[in-house]
């Protein structure tokens, strides 16, 4: 399979995608698989039923879909999952998409990973033009790591981080803040990350998909956590941006950056420039809404991209102003039925 042999574009560059609220859509997140080698308790049920492999878009179809979005003004693509690096032959897709970076049609190609496969793929990722990655890591305690991931091995992830840094990849750690689990550990994690030259972002747990726990028992507002951290650290708000929803502060004591992603306490919808595609070709215009558009049918209906482009345009015109996430004792059911691993984390 040689994806790089495809033309960069089969259609002329299209008009930029502008949603009903005047926001330009320049960032695409693509879930290449719903499968994962972990079963994080806040993300999945332990005994998940994954999509049949026949329902997934092929790597060639994913490439064509991403390339069409690039034609339409997307400048950043993040590959997600599930765990993207467990998708068979995923490096073929990454290597192919890197041609858009070389052609200056894409500013950044990156991915979010749990780190389990980084020892295997770090050098290849760097060779494909990937400069930075996000690694999801909620604890540095091996026993707690096993508890939260159910199947994960902390030592394997740490080896992956070592390999990624050795390959020259810049790493940002993503940690979901969980009340009573890792909240007291976060100051030490922050010092560890900054001591290794890694930024860190804290994320509020989100009400997506049925899991085996009550999310109200886990939910920790980051406004409370920030107040707690301010007793140990001097935090200064900075305008630093990576294209995502995090708001950053500079930590005087460590010299590093800390981001806050707060979909519950302070949503980031007013500046949303993102849409998400699932591994089956479903386009979600908002992470926290159920409205979606099927792109698989127009993708497969023609070798020309006109039908696909029109379907994307119609969907962008339905992008809502924001999401409606709520977690409390009266609203402890998922706000949306699909799991984060389906939509793309």
Short mmCIF file of C-alpha atoms in Angstrom, two decimals, residues 72-322:
data_model
loop_
_atom_site.label_atom_id
_atom_site.label_comp_id
_atom_site.label_asym_id
_atom_site.label_seq_id
_atom_site.Cartn_x
_atom_site.Cartn_y
_atom_site.Cartn_z
CA UNK A 72 -10.87 23.54 2.54
CA UNK A 73 -8.56 25.40 4.91
CA UNK A 74 -7.59 23.00 7.70
CA UNK A 75 -4.04 23.78 8.83
CA UNK A 76 -3.70 21.37 11.76
CA UNK A 77 -4.60 17.69 12.02
CA UNK A 78 -4.47 15.63 15.20
CA UNK A 79 -4.77 11.86 14.96
CA UNK A 80 -6.53 10.28 17.92
CA UNK A 81 -8.40 7.15 18.92
CA UNK A 82 -8.87 5.06 20.99
CA UNK A 83 -5.14 4.62 20.77
CA UNK A 84 -4.06 5.67 17.26
CA UNK A 85 -0.83 3.68 17.29
CA UNK A 86 -2.66 0.35 17.62
CA UNK A 87 -4.27 0.84 14.17
CA UNK A 88 -2.64 -1.61 11.77
CA UNK A 89 -0.25 0.11 9.32
CA UNK A 90 -0.93 3.51 10.89
CA UNK A 91 2.53 4.74 9.89
CA UNK A 92 1.51 4.46 6.23
CA UNK A 93 -1.20 7.06 6.84
CA UNK A 94 1.08 9.32 8.90
CA UNK A 95 3.83 9.12 6.29
CA UNK A 96 1.37 9.95 3.53
CA UNK A 97 -0.18 12.92 5.32
CA UNK A 98 3.28 14.35 5.97
CA UNK A 99 3.43 15.30 2.28
CA UNK A 100 1.07 18.17 3.08
CA UNK A 101 3.57 19.53 5.61
CA UNK A 102 6.33 19.36 3.01
CA UNK A 103 4.07 21.19 0.53
CA UNK A 104 3.30 23.91 3.14
CA UNK A 105 -0.39 23.06 3.00
CA UNK A 106 -0.49 21.87 6.62
CA UNK A 107 1.13 23.62 9.57
CA UNK A 108 1.12 20.65 11.91
CA UNK A 109 0.40 16.94 12.01
CA UNK A 110 0.32 15.54 15.51
CA UNK A 111 -1.32 12.89 17.65
CA UNK A 112 -2.58 12.06 21.11
CA UNK A 113 -1.39 8.74 22.51
CA UNK A 114 -1.38 6.80 25.75
CA UNK A 115 2.34 6.21 25.22
CA UNK A 116 2.19 2.42 25.18
CA UNK A 117 3.52 2.14 21.60
CA UNK A 118 5.95 5.07 21.59
CA UNK A 119 9.05 2.94 22.09
CA UNK A 120 8.20 1.24 18.82
CA UNK A 121 7.19 4.27 16.76
CA UNK A 122 8.93 7.38 18.14
CA UNK A 123 11.74 7.54 15.56
CA UNK A 124 9.34 6.92 12.65
CA UNK A 125 7.01 9.64 13.90
CA UNK A 126 9.85 12.14 14.01
CA UNK A 127 10.98 11.09 10.53
CA UNK A 128 7.48 11.80 9.23
CA UNK A 129 7.69 15.43 10.32
CA UNK A 130 5.78 15.16 13.58
CA UNK A 131 7.27 17.69 15.99
CA UNK A 132 5.16 17.25 19.09
CA UNK A 133 2.69 14.82 20.61
CA UNK A 134 0.33 14.67 23.56
CA UNK A 135 0.72 11.78 25.98
CA UNK A 136 -2.18 10.98 28.30
CA UNK A 137 -0.80 10.22 31.76
CA UNK A 138 -2.87 10.59 34.93
CA UNK A 139 -0.47 9.32 37.61
CA UNK A 140 3.17 8.43 38.21
CA UNK A 141 2.25 5.77 40.77
CA UNK A 142 2.53 2.33 39.14
CA UNK A 143 -0.26 0.74 41.19
CA UNK A 144 -2.62 3.68 40.65
CA UNK A 145 -1.74 3.65 36.96
CA UNK A 146 -2.78 0.00 36.77
CA UNK A 147 -6.00 0.86 38.59
CA UNK A 148 -6.98 3.77 36.35
CA UNK A 149 -6.01 2.11 33.04
CA UNK A 150 -7.01 -1.42 34.11
CA UNK A 151 -4.57 -2.94 31.59
CA UNK A 152 -1.70 -0.46 31.42
CA UNK A 153 1.96 -0.69 32.45
CA UNK A 154 3.46 2.60 33.68
CA UNK A 155 7.04 1.45 33.01
CA UNK A 156 6.17 0.82 29.36
CA UNK A 157 4.73 4.33 29.00
CA UNK A 158 7.75 5.93 30.67
CA UNK A 159 10.05 4.05 28.28
CA UNK A 160 7.94 5.43 25.45
CA UNK A 161 8.31 8.98 26.74
CA UNK A 162 12.08 8.47 26.95
CA UNK A 163 12.14 7.20 23.36
CA UNK A 164 10.03 10.09 22.11
CA UNK A 165 12.25 12.70 23.74
CA UNK A 166 15.35 10.96 22.42
CA UNK A 167 13.81 11.14 18.94
CA UNK A 168 13.37 14.90 19.36
CA UNK A 169 9.60 14.96 19.86
CA UNK A 170 8.23 17.64 22.13
CA UNK A 171 5.77 16.13 24.61
CA UNK A 172 2.83 17.65 26.43
CA UNK A 173 1.32 15.55 29.19
CA UNK A 174 -2.46 15.44 29.47
CA UNK A 175 -3.86 14.49 32.87
CA UNK A 176 -7.53 14.13 33.70
CA UNK A 177 -8.07 15.58 37.17
CA UNK A 178 -9.96 13.04 39.27
CA UNK A 179 -11.17 13.83 42.77
CA UNK A 180 -9.70 11.56 45.41
CA UNK A 181 -7.46 9.79 42.92
CA UNK A 182 -4.72 12.03 41.53
CA UNK A 183 -5.53 15.52 42.82
CA UNK A 184 -2.88 15.37 45.57
CA UNK A 185 -0.29 14.01 43.14
CA UNK A 186 -0.59 16.75 40.54
CA UNK A 187 2.00 19.13 42.09
CA UNK A 188 4.65 16.39 41.94
CA UNK A 189 3.61 15.43 38.40
CA UNK A 190 3.93 19.07 37.40
CA UNK A 191 7.45 19.33 38.82
CA UNK A 192 8.40 16.04 37.11
CA UNK A 193 7.04 17.12 33.73
CA UNK A 194 8.61 20.57 33.81
CA UNK A 195 11.88 19.09 35.03
CA UNK A 196 11.97 17.07 31.80
CA UNK A 197 11.01 20.01 29.59
CA UNK A 198 7.42 18.87 29.07
CA UNK A 199 4.35 21.09 29.31
CA UNK A 200 1.35 19.71 31.16
CA UNK A 201 -2.40 20.18 30.73
CA UNK A 202 -5.12 19.34 33.22
CA UNK A 203 -8.53 18.27 31.93
CA UNK A 204 -11.92 18.05 33.61
CA UNK A 205 -13.68 14.71 33.20
CA UNK A 206 -16.50 14.89 30.64
CA UNK A 207 -19.92 13.14 30.61
CA UNK A 208 -19.45 11.01 27.49
CA UNK A 209 -20.59 7.38 27.20
CA UNK A 210 -21.63 4.85 29.81
CA UNK A 211 -18.80 3.77 32.11
CA UNK A 212 -18.75 1.54 35.18
CA UNK A 213 -18.53 4.44 37.65
CA UNK A 214 -20.57 7.48 38.69
CA UNK A 215 -18.78 10.50 37.25
CA UNK A 216 -20.03 12.72 40.05
CA UNK A 217 -17.67 10.78 42.33
CA UNK A 218 -14.71 11.65 40.06
CA UNK A 219 -15.51 15.18 38.93
CA UNK A 220 -13.08 17.85 40.13
CA UNK A 221 -13.64 21.45 38.98
CA UNK A 222 -10.31 22.83 37.81
CA UNK A 223 -11.16 26.18 39.38
CA UNK A 224 -10.83 24.44 42.76
CA UNK A 225 -7.64 22.64 41.73
CA UNK A 226 -6.09 25.86 40.45
CA UNK A 227 -6.82 27.53 43.78
CA UNK A 228 -5.10 24.64 45.56
CA UNK A 229 -2.07 24.77 43.24
CA UNK A 230 -1.74 28.52 43.78
CA UNK A 231 -0.69 27.81 47.37
CA UNK A 232 2.48 26.14 46.05
CA UNK A 233 3.06 27.81 42.69
CA UNK A 234 3.08 31.33 41.29
CA UNK A 235 0.90 31.18 38.18
CA UNK A 236 0.73 33.93 35.56
CA UNK A 237 -1.83 33.82 32.75
CA UNK A 238 -0.14 33.85 29.34
CA UNK A 239 -1.53 34.08 25.78
CA UNK A 240 0.25 30.90 24.65
CA UNK A 241 -1.83 28.81 22.23
CA UNK A 242 -1.41 25.41 20.59
CA UNK A 243 -4.59 25.58 18.53
CA UNK A 244 -6.63 23.64 21.09
CA UNK A 245 -8.90 24.73 23.94
CA UNK A 246 -6.34 24.93 26.77
CA UNK A 247 -5.74 28.18 28.62
CA UNK A 248 -2.16 28.40 29.85
CA UNK A 249 -0.29 29.79 32.81
CA UNK A 250 3.45 30.12 33.39
CA UNK A 251 4.74 28.53 36.61
CA UNK A 252 7.46 30.72 38.12
CA UNK A 253 8.92 28.00 40.34
CA UNK A 254 9.43 25.46 37.52
CA UNK A 255 9.71 27.68 34.45
CA UNK A 256 7.18 25.51 32.60
CA UNK A 257 3.66 25.93 31.26
CA UNK A 258 0.46 24.47 32.69
CA UNK A 259 -2.76 24.34 30.68
CA UNK A 260 -6.35 24.05 31.87
CA UNK A 261 -9.08 22.48 29.71
CA UNK A 262 -12.38 23.26 31.41
CA UNK A 263 -15.38 22.02 29.41
CA UNK A 264 -17.52 21.94 32.56
CA UNK A 265 -16.66 25.03 34.59
CA UNK A 266 -15.63 27.42 31.80
CA UNK A 267 -16.28 26.14 28.33
CA UNK A 268 -14.05 27.18 25.46
CA UNK A 269 -16.73 27.26 22.77
CA UNK A 270 -16.52 30.93 21.79
CA UNK A 271 -13.23 30.37 19.95
CA UNK A 272 -13.84 26.80 18.74
CA UNK A 273 -12.07 26.16 15.43
CA UNK A 274 -12.35 22.36 15.56
CA UNK A 275 -14.39 19.52 14.13
CA UNK A 276 -13.97 15.81 14.69
CA UNK A 277 -14.22 12.78 12.42
CA UNK A 278 -14.71 9.24 13.67
CA UNK A 279 -12.99 6.19 12.24
CA UNK A 280 -16.24 5.36 10.41
CA UNK A 281 -16.38 8.72 8.64
CA UNK A 282 -18.92 10.47 10.85
CA UNK A 283 -18.29 14.19 11.28
CA UNK A 284 -19.14 15.72 14.65
CA UNK A 285 -19.27 19.48 14.55
CA UNK A 286 -19.22 19.66 18.38
CA UNK A 287 -17.74 17.26 20.91
CA UNK A 288 -20.67 17.76 23.27
CA UNK A 289 -23.58 17.49 20.84
CA UNK A 290 -25.12 14.50 19.06
CA UNK A 291 -25.67 16.18 15.67
CA UNK A 292 -23.43 14.60 13.06
CA UNK A 293 -22.93 14.18 9.31
CA UNK A 294 -22.12 11.01 7.41
CA UNK A 295 -19.09 11.59 5.19
CA UNK A 296 -18.50 7.94 4.36
CA UNK A 297 -21.36 7.80 1.84
CA UNK A 298 -20.27 10.81 -0.26
CA UNK A 299 -16.65 9.71 0.10
CA UNK A 300 -17.45 6.34 -1.46
CA UNK A 301 -20.04 7.60 -3.94
CA UNK A 302 -17.50 9.14 -6.29
CA UNK A 303 -13.78 9.35 -6.93
CA UNK A 304 -14.32 13.08 -7.32
CA UNK A 305 -14.39 15.13 -4.11
CA UNK A 306 -17.29 17.42 -5.06
CA UNK A 307 -19.97 15.43 -3.20
CA UNK A 308 -17.72 15.10 -0.17
CA UNK A 309 -16.92 18.82 -0.17
CA UNK A 310 -20.60 19.72 -0.37
CA UNK A 311 -21.43 17.39 2.53
CA UNK A 312 -18.72 19.03 4.64
CA UNK A 313 -20.05 22.50 3.80
CA UNK A 314 -23.59 21.51 4.80
CA UNK A 315 -22.33 20.13 8.10
CA UNK A 316 -20.25 23.18 9.00
CA UNK A 317 -23.35 25.33 8.58
CA UNK A 318 -24.91 23.27 11.41
CA UNK A 319 -22.01 23.72 13.85
CA UNK A 320 -23.58 24.86 17.14
CA UNK A 321 -22.40 27.72 19.28
CA UNK A 322 -21.32 25.37 22.06
#
